[in-house]
Amino acid sequence: MTADSASTLVVGDDDPELSKQLDDALTAFNEAATSTAYGDSFSIKVTDGNSELVGGLTAWTWGGLCGISMLWVRGDSREQGWGSKILQAAEAEAIRRGCDRVAVSSFTFQAPGFYQRHGYVETGRMLGIPDGHEDVHMFKRLTA
């Protein structure tokens, strides 16, 4: 199937079906180009005694790399060490899944210092996003 003069371009809101189609197409392309199958995603969740979310993490694996998508801890629980416990659990799970590296990004107003305290090194920044802040990209080698 090719694009032609009868093709249409549509700009719209969030489209979960389109996101899945793009993800499937890019996954197939990347796997063919690299001969490396995608791993999978995983999550870590902490709840309190009332089953309310204290914090959590989502991540993916591919080619020996674990990519942390999101890590969040509720404000009233941040001084209890949950961020460190969640991150350490994620690194252990990444190793269990065959990863030897992990990557994450954090805005300057979020937690780049937290990751640096856990051995992550800065590999680059996207400047001016959002409004004068920066998106800090970080990396860490994992050891079993």
Coordinates of C-alpha atoms in Angstrom, one line a residue:
M1 CA 0.0 0.0 0.0
T2 CA 1.4 3.4 -1.0
A3 CA 0.3 7.0 -0.4
D4 CA -1.2 8.6 -3.5
S5 CA -3.2 11.6 -4.5
A6 CA -6.3 10.0 -2.8
S7 CA -4.6 9.8 0.5
T8 CA -5.7 12.2 3.3
L9 CA -3.9 13.8 6.2
V10 CA -5.9 14.3 9.4
V11 CA -4.8 16.2 12.5
G12 CA -6.7 15.2 15.6
D13 CA -6.7 14.5 19.3
D14 CA -5.1 11.5 21.1
D15 CA -5.8 8.3 19.0
P16 CA -5.0 5.1 20.9
E17 CA -5.6 3.0 17.8
L18 CA -3.1 5.1 15.8
S19 CA -0.6 4.9 18.6
K20 CA -0.9 1.0 18.6
Q21 CA -0.5 0.9 14.8
L22 CA 2.5 3.1 14.9
D23 CA 4.1 1.2 17.7
D24 CA 3.5 -2.1 15.9
A25 CA 4.9 -0.8 12.7
L26 CA 8.0 0.8 14.3
T27 CA 8.6 -2.3 16.4
A28 CA 8.6 -4.5 13.3
F29 CA 10.9 -2.1 11.4
N30 CA 13.3 -1.9 14.3
E31 CA 13.4 -5.6 14.9
A32 CA 14.1 -6.3 11.2
A33 CA 16.8 -3.6 11.1
T34 CA 18.6 -4.7 14.2
S35 CA 17.8 -8.4 14.4
T36 CA 17.0 -7.7 18.0
A37 CA 13.5 -8.6 19.4
Y38 CA 11.9 -6.2 21.7
G39 CA 11.7 -7.2 25.3
D40 CA 8.6 -6.1 27.2
S41 CA 7.3 -3.6 29.6
F42 CA 7.1 -3.8 33.4
S43 CA 5.8 -1.8 36.3
I44 CA 6.4 -1.4 40.0
K45 CA 3.6 -0.2 42.3
V46 CA 3.6 0.8 46.0
T47 CA 0.2 1.2 47.8
D48 CA -0.6 2.3 51.3
G49 CA -2.8 0.5 53.8
N50 CA -5.9 2.1 52.1
S51 CA -4.8 0.8 48.7
E52 CA -4.0 4.4 47.6
L53 CA -1.0 4.8 45.3
V54 CA 2.2 5.8 47.1
G55 CA 4.4 5.6 44.0
G56 CA 5.4 3.6 41.0
L57 CA 7.4 3.1 37.9
T58 CA 6.9 2.0 34.3
A59 CA 9.7 0.8 32.1
W60 CA 10.5 -1.2 28.9
T61 CA 13.4 -3.3 27.8
W62 CA 15.1 -3.8 24.4
G63 CA 18.6 -4.9 23.3
G64 CA 20.0 -5.0 26.9
L65 CA 18.7 -1.5 27.8
C66 CA 16.0 -0.7 30.3
G67 CA 14.2 2.5 29.6
I68 CA 12.4 4.1 32.6
S69 CA 9.3 5.8 31.2
M70 CA 7.9 7.2 34.5
L71 CA 8.8 7.2 38.2
W72 CA 6.6 9.0 40.6
V73 CA 6.2 9.1 44.4
R74 CA 3.4 10.9 46.2
G75 CA 4.5 14.1 47.9
D76 CA 3.8 13.0 51.5
S77 CA 5.9 9.8 50.9
R78 CA 9.0 11.2 49.3
E79 CA 11.0 11.4 52.5
Q80 CA 10.4 7.8 53.3
G81 CA 12.8 6.4 50.7
W82 CA 10.2 5.0 48.3
G83 CA 11.8 6.6 45.3
S84 CA 15.1 4.8 46.0
K85 CA 13.3 1.5 46.8
I86 CA 11.3 1.7 43.6
L87 CA 14.4 2.5 41.5
Q88 CA 16.5 -0.3 43.1
A89 CA 13.7 -2.7 42.4
A90 CA 13.5 -1.6 38.8
E91 CA 17.3 -2.0 38.3
A92 CA 17.1 -5.5 39.8
E93 CA 14.2 -6.4 37.5
A94 CA 16.1 -5.0 34.5
I95 CA 19.1 -7.2 35.4
R96 CA 16.7 -10.2 35.8
R97 CA 15.4 -9.5 32.3
G98 CA 18.9 -9.5 30.8
C99 CA 19.6 -5.7 30.8
D100 CA 23.0 -4.3 31.6
R101 CA 22.1 -0.6 31.1
V102 CA 19.3 1.7 32.1
A103 CA 18.3 5.1 30.7
V104 CA 16.0 7.8 32.0
S105 CA 15.2 11.5 31.5
S106 CA 14.0 14.0 34.1
F107 CA 13.2 17.6 33.8
T108 CA 15.4 20.0 35.8
F109 CA 12.4 20.8 38.0
Q110 CA 11.9 17.1 38.7
A111 CA 14.6 14.8 40.0
P112 CA 17.9 14.7 38.0
G113 CA 19.8 15.0 41.3
F114 CA 18.0 11.9 42.6
Y115 CA 19.1 9.8 39.7
Q116 CA 22.7 11.2 39.9
R117 CA 22.8 10.1 43.6
H118 CA 22.0 6.6 42.4
G119 CA 24.9 6.5 39.9
Y120 CA 23.3 7.9 36.8
V121 CA 25.4 10.1 34.6
E122 CA 24.1 12.9 32.3
T123 CA 24.4 12.2 28.6
G124 CA 22.7 15.2 27.2
R125 CA 19.9 17.8 27.6
M126 CA 17.0 19.1 25.6
L127 CA 17.1 22.8 26.2
G128 CA 14.1 25.1 26.8
I129 CA 11.5 22.5 27.6
P130 CA 9.2 23.6 29.1
D131 CA 9.7 27.3 29.2
G132 CA 13.3 27.7 30.3
H133 CA 13.7 24.3 32.0
E134 CA 15.6 21.4 30.5
D135 CA 15.0 17.7 30.0
V136 CA 18.1 15.9 31.4
H137 CA 19.0 12.5 29.8
M138 CA 20.8 10.1 32.0
F139 CA 22.4 6.6 31.8
K140 CA 23.7 4.0 34.1
R141 CA 25.5 0.7 33.6
L142 CA 24.1 -2.1 35.7
T143 CA 26.0 -4.9 37.4
A144 CA 24.6 -8.2 38.6

